[in-house]
Amino acid sequence: MSRVLIVGAGLTGSLCACLLRRELPNKANIVVWDKSRGGRMSTSRSPNDPSCTVDLGAQYISATPYYARIHSSFYEELLAQDILKPLVAPVEGMMLKEEGIVNYVTPHGVSSIVKHYLKESGAEVLYDRHVTHIHRKDAGWEVCHKGGAPERFDIVVLTMPVPQILQLQGDVESCEYISTLSQTHIHTLWP
């Protein structure tokens, strides 16, 4: 069974872990590391009142007709799980750039999307794992993080902003570029 590390527990990393699990149900041991507590789609809760929340990333999600069509299964899944709901209130100052855009809100906070995909992935998720070095070792990769011993993986997927990728030491330049999602680049390190 291949040991796969996904660096970044935000939306891209959590969805990547979920999709890998769905495509390779019994062929990958998936581990997710994040340098803090997740990505830019986070929800903060008041220490005095857990029902008082604020989304620090996106406050709502917009789906163009094109994206709604090609990603319909994701929207349907999140709607069925009560993670997304259509935004029915007007947003002051919102300018529609395209007809047919549907906006959604997250009743339990925007981080509920990330939590959903991480749960579905069944991945081992470890926070406070700030990756510093990645080295090619034999047929795999050795990954170092601040304050811990290096670990070995067969495949490493980087789902973090490019400036953070450029700060990594080691053999990162030999990675294979896969895709771009907004300002996050996904890099996969194959042996």
mmCIF file of C-alpha atoms in Angstrom:
data_model
loop_
_atom_site.group_PDB
_atom_site.id
_atom_site.type_symbol
_atom_site.label_atom_id
_atom_site.label_comp_id
_atom_site.label_asym_id
_atom_site.label_seq_id
_atom_site.Cartn_x
_atom_site.Cartn_y
_atom_site.Cartn_z
ATOM 1 C CA MET A 1 0.000 0.000 0.000
ATOM 2 C CA SER A 2 1.436 3.387 -1.011
ATOM 3 C CA ARG A 3 1.970 5.967 1.695
ATOM 4 C CA VAL A 4 0.774 9.358 0.399
ATOM 5 C CA LEU A 5 1.437 12.694 2.107
ATOM 6 C CA ILE A 6 -0.726 15.699 1.275
ATOM 7 C CA VAL A 7 0.805 18.929 2.560
ATOM 8 C CA GLY A 8 -1.960 21.418 3.329
ATOM 9 C CA ALA A 9 -5.256 20.773 5.123
ATOM 10 C CA GLY A 10 -7.243 23.507 3.405
ATOM 11 C CA LEU A 11 -9.903 23.098 0.745
ATOM 12 C CA THR A 12 -7.504 21.844 -1.934
ATOM 13 C CA GLY A 13 -5.734 19.380 0.363
ATOM 14 C CA SER A 14 -8.925 18.035 1.926
ATOM 15 C CA LEU A 15 -10.642 17.562 -1.438
ATOM 16 C CA CYS A 16 -7.499 15.940 -2.860
ATOM 17 C CA ALA A 17 -7.441 13.481 0.064
ATOM 18 C CA CYS A 18 -11.131 12.702 -0.417
ATOM 19 C CA LEU A 19 -10.790 12.140 -4.167
ATOM 20 C CA LEU A 20 -7.733 9.915 -3.672
ATOM 21 C CA ARG A 21 -9.657 7.811 -1.150
ATOM 22 C CA ARG A 22 -12.606 7.472 -3.527
ATOM 23 C CA GLU A 23 -10.395 6.498 -6.472
ATOM 24 C CA LEU A 24 -8.013 4.260 -4.498
ATOM 25 C CA PRO A 25 -10.136 2.914 -1.630
ATOM 26 C CA ASN A 26 -7.674 0.273 -0.440
ATOM 27 C CA LYS A 27 -4.474 1.219 -2.249
ATOM 28 C CA ALA A 28 -3.227 4.281 -0.350
ATOM 29 C CA ASN A 29 -2.474 5.204 3.225
ATOM 30 C CA ILE A 30 -3.277 8.944 3.115
ATOM 31 C CA VAL A 31 -1.683 11.365 5.588
ATOM 32 C CA VAL A 32 -2.411 15.120 5.648
ATOM 33 C CA TRP A 33 -0.049 17.601 7.297
ATOM 34 C CA ASP A 34 -0.743 21.279 7.909
ATOM 35 C CA LYS A 35 1.520 23.909 9.438
ATOM 36 C CA SER A 36 -1.344 25.344 11.494
ATOM 37 C CA ARG A 37 -5.030 24.359 11.728
ATOM 38 C CA GLY A 38 -6.088 24.354 8.091
ATOM 39 C CA GLY A 39 -6.163 26.673 5.132
ATOM 40 C CA ARG A 40 -7.692 30.013 4.297
ATOM 41 C CA MET A 41 -11.275 28.736 4.621
ATOM 42 C CA SER A 42 -11.492 28.840 8.390
ATOM 43 C CA THR A 43 -14.190 29.538 10.929
ATOM 44 C CA SER A 44 -13.429 31.095 14.315
ATOM 45 C CA ARG A 45 -15.668 30.558 17.301
ATOM 46 C CA SER A 46 -16.037 32.739 20.365
ATOM 47 C CA PRO A 47 -14.445 31.105 23.438
ATOM 48 C CA ASN A 48 -17.447 32.267 25.464
ATOM 49 C CA ASP A 49 -20.198 31.252 23.015
ATOM 50 C CA PRO A 50 -19.468 28.460 20.477
ATOM 51 C CA SER A 51 -22.584 29.417 18.503
ATOM 52 C CA CYS A 52 -21.007 32.826 17.781
ATOM 53 C CA THR A 53 -18.856 32.267 14.680
ATOM 54 C CA VAL A 54 -17.109 34.265 11.989
ATOM 55 C CA ASP A 55 -15.743 32.981 8.675
ATOM 56 C CA LEU A 56 -12.230 34.251 8.077
ATOM 57 C CA GLY A 57 -12.029 33.105 4.471
ATOM 58 C CA ALA A 58 -14.890 33.118 2.015
ATOM 59 C CA GLN A 59 -18.201 34.343 3.440
ATOM 60 C CA TYR A 60 -20.143 32.814 0.556
ATOM 61 C CA ILE A 61 -19.416 30.604 -2.435
ATOM 62 C CA SER A 62 -20.381 31.534 -5.984
ATOM 63 C CA ALA A 63 -21.045 28.947 -8.679
ATOM 64 C CA THR A 64 -21.115 30.079 -12.284
ATOM 65 C CA PRO A 65 -23.398 28.056 -14.565
ATOM 66 C CA TYR A 66 -20.328 26.365 -16.064
ATOM 67 C CA TYR A 67 -18.851 25.327 -12.692
ATOM 68 C CA ALA A 68 -22.267 24.358 -11.346
ATOM 69 C CA ARG A 69 -22.625 21.997 -14.302
ATOM 70 C CA ILE A 70 -19.165 20.398 -14.333
ATOM 71 C CA HIS A 71 -18.989 20.109 -10.527
ATOM 72 C CA SER A 72 -22.654 19.317 -9.928
ATOM 73 C CA SER A 73 -21.869 16.180 -7.906
ATOM 74 C CA PHE A 74 -19.854 18.215 -5.376
ATOM 75 C CA TYR A 75 -22.575 20.842 -4.974
ATOM 76 C CA GLU A 76 -25.255 18.140 -4.686
ATOM 77 C CA GLU A 77 -23.234 16.272 -2.051
ATOM 78 C CA LEU A 78 -22.633 19.398 0.050
ATOM 79 C CA LEU A 79 -26.285 20.480 -0.260
ATOM 80 C CA ALA A 80 -27.534 17.014 0.745
ATOM 81 C CA GLN A 81 -25.234 17.017 3.796
ATOM 82 C CA ASP A 82 -26.545 20.464 4.875
ATOM 83 C CA ILE A 83 -23.036 21.888 4.451
ATOM 84 C CA LEU A 84 -24.150 24.344 1.752
ATOM 85 C CA LYS A 85 -27.421 26.248 1.454
ATOM 86 C CA PRO A 86 -28.452 28.717 -1.247
ATOM 87 C CA LEU A 87 -27.843 32.335 -0.262
ATOM 88 C CA VAL A 88 -31.240 34.002 -0.440
ATOM 89 C CA ALA A 89 -30.430 37.368 1.149
ATOM 90 C CA PRO A 90 -29.032 40.151 -1.025
ATOM 91 C CA VAL A 91 -25.368 41.094 -0.614
ATOM 92 C CA GLU A 92 -24.938 44.848 -0.573
ATOM 93 C CA GLY A 93 -22.700 46.034 -3.393
ATOM 94 C CA MET A 94 -22.551 42.652 -5.155
ATOM 95 C CA MET A 95 -22.158 43.032 -8.909
ATOM 96 C CA LEU A 96 -23.141 40.039 -11.016
ATOM 97 C CA LYS A 97 -20.522 39.407 -13.663
ATOM 98 C CA GLU A 98 -22.473 36.617 -15.311
ATOM 99 C CA GLU A 99 -26.136 35.593 -15.520
ATOM 100 C CA GLY A 100 -27.161 32.466 -13.652
ATOM 101 C CA ILE A 101 -24.597 32.615 -10.842
ATOM 102 C CA VAL A 102 -25.816 30.855 -7.697
ATOM 103 C CA ASN A 103 -24.391 31.857 -4.332
ATOM 104 C CA TYR A 104 -24.201 29.528 -1.343
ATOM 105 C CA VAL A 105 -23.538 29.951 2.372
ATOM 106 C CA THR A 106 -22.288 27.457 4.917
ATOM 107 C CA PRO A 107 -24.658 27.293 7.911
ATOM 108 C CA HIS A 108 -21.980 25.660 10.098
ATOM 109 C CA GLY A 109 -19.088 27.829 8.921
ATOM 110 C CA VAL A 110 -16.974 27.672 5.809
ATOM 111 C CA SER A 111 -14.539 25.294 7.532
ATOM 112 C CA SER A 112 -17.330 22.676 7.513
ATOM 113 C CA ILE A 113 -16.534 22.023 3.838
ATOM 114 C CA VAL A 114 -12.913 21.200 4.664
ATOM 115 C CA LYS A 115 -13.948 19.099 7.684
ATOM 116 C CA HIS A 116 -16.405 17.157 5.516
ATOM 117 C CA TYR A 117 -13.798 16.232 2.920
ATOM 118 C CA LEU A 118 -11.173 15.337 5.523
ATOM 119 C CA LYS A 119 -13.666 13.061 7.281
ATOM 120 C CA GLU A 120 -14.677 11.436 3.988
ATOM 121 C CA SER A 121 -11.018 10.847 3.116
ATOM 122 C CA GLY A 122 -10.346 8.826 6.248
ATOM 123 C CA ALA A 123 -6.874 10.385 6.207
ATOM 124 C CA GLU A 124 -4.677 10.726 9.240
ATOM 125 C CA VAL A 125 -4.612 14.505 9.742
ATOM 126 C CA LEU A 126 -1.759 16.071 11.715
ATOM 127 C CA TYR A 127 -1.585 19.775 12.502
ATOM 128 C CA ASP A 128 1.464 21.826 13.519
ATOM 129 C CA ARG A 129 3.542 19.979 10.901
ATOM 130 C CA HIS A 130 5.399 22.779 9.128
ATOM 131 C CA VAL A 131 7.282 21.093 6.269
ATOM 132 C CA THR A 132 10.806 22.459 5.774
ATOM 133 C CA HIS A 133 12.659 19.950 3.551
ATOM 134 C CA ILE A 134 11.752 17.297 1.002
ATOM 135 C CA HIS A 135 14.452 14.917 -0.228
ATOM 136 C CA ARG A 136 14.312 12.127 -2.788
ATOM 137 C CA LYS A 137 15.267 8.859 -1.068
ATOM 138 C CA ASP A 138 15.482 5.678 -3.118
ATOM 139 C CA ALA A 139 11.999 5.098 -4.580
ATOM 140 C CA GLY A 140 10.276 7.647 -2.352
ATOM 141 C CA TRP A 141 10.579 10.877 -0.406
ATOM 142 C CA GLU A 142 11.849 11.888 3.002
ATOM 143 C CA VAL A 143 9.903 14.824 4.420
ATOM 144 C CA CYS A 144 11.214 16.936 7.309
ATOM 145 C CA HIS A 145 9.138 19.247 9.475
ATOM 146 C CA LYS A 146 9.975 21.692 12.252
ATOM 147 C CA GLY A 147 10.473 19.981 15.571
ATOM 148 C CA GLY A 148 10.159 16.386 14.416
ATOM 149 C CA ALA A 149 11.903 13.419 12.880
ATOM 150 C CA PRO A 150 11.833 12.987 9.073
ATOM 151 C CA GLU A 151 9.248 10.586 7.657
ATOM 152 C CA ARG A 152 9.201 8.548 4.438
ATOM 153 C CA PHE A 153 6.414 8.630 1.832
ATOM 154 C CA ASP A 154 5.937 7.076 -1.590
ATOM 155 C CA ILE A 155 4.146 10.130 -2.982
ATOM 156 C CA VAL A 156 3.967 13.752 -1.765
ATOM 157 C CA VAL A 157 1.285 16.192 -2.929
ATOM 158 C CA LEU A 158 1.817 19.894 -2.158
ATOM 159 C CA THR A 159 -1.418 21.908 -1.950
ATOM 160 C CA MET A 160 -0.096 25.166 -0.637
ATOM 161 C CA PRO A 161 0.458 28.652 -2.043
ATOM 162 C CA VAL A 162 3.448 28.975 -4.367
ATOM 163 C CA PRO A 163 5.420 31.304 -2.044
ATOM 164 C CA GLN A 164 5.354 28.547 0.595
ATOM 165 C CA ILE A 165 6.431 25.926 -1.946
ATOM 166 C CA LEU A 166 9.362 28.124 -2.999
ATOM 167 C CA GLN A 167 10.568 28.267 0.624
ATOM 168 C CA LEU A 168 10.929 24.481 0.837
ATOM 169 C CA GLN A 169 14.453 23.077 0.866
ATOM 170 C CA GLY A 170 15.624 19.893 -0.845
ATOM 171 C CA ASP A 171 14.508 18.277 -4.094
ATOM 172 C CA VAL A 172 11.301 20.226 -4.728
ATOM 173 C CA GLU A 173 12.495 21.357 -8.175
ATOM 174 C CA SER A 174 12.175 17.771 -9.413
ATOM 175 C CA CYS A 175 8.447 17.651 -8.759
ATOM 176 C CA GLU A 176 5.830 17.290 -11.451
ATOM 177 C CA TYR A 177 3.421 20.202 -11.869
ATOM 178 C CA ILE A 178 -0.189 18.974 -11.875
ATOM 179 C CA SER A 179 -2.769 21.756 -11.725
ATOM 180 C CA THR A 180 -3.653 25.251 -10.579
ATOM 181 C CA LEU A 181 -6.602 26.014 -8.319
ATOM 182 C CA SER A 182 -7.006 29.758 -7.700
ATOM 183 C CA GLN A 183 -3.731 30.811 -6.056
ATOM 184 C CA THR A 184 -2.832 27.313 -4.928
ATOM 185 C CA HIS A 185 -0.670 25.073 -7.050
ATOM 186 C CA ILE A 186 -0.777 21.330 -6.653
ATOM 187 C CA HIS A 187 2.615 19.693 -7.048
ATOM 188 C CA THR A 188 3.055 15.976 -6.824
ATOM 189 C CA LEU A 189 6.412 14.414 -6.102
ATOM 190 C CA TRP A 190 6.655 11.033 -7.797
ATOM 191 C CA PRO A 191 9.680 8.807 -7.314
#
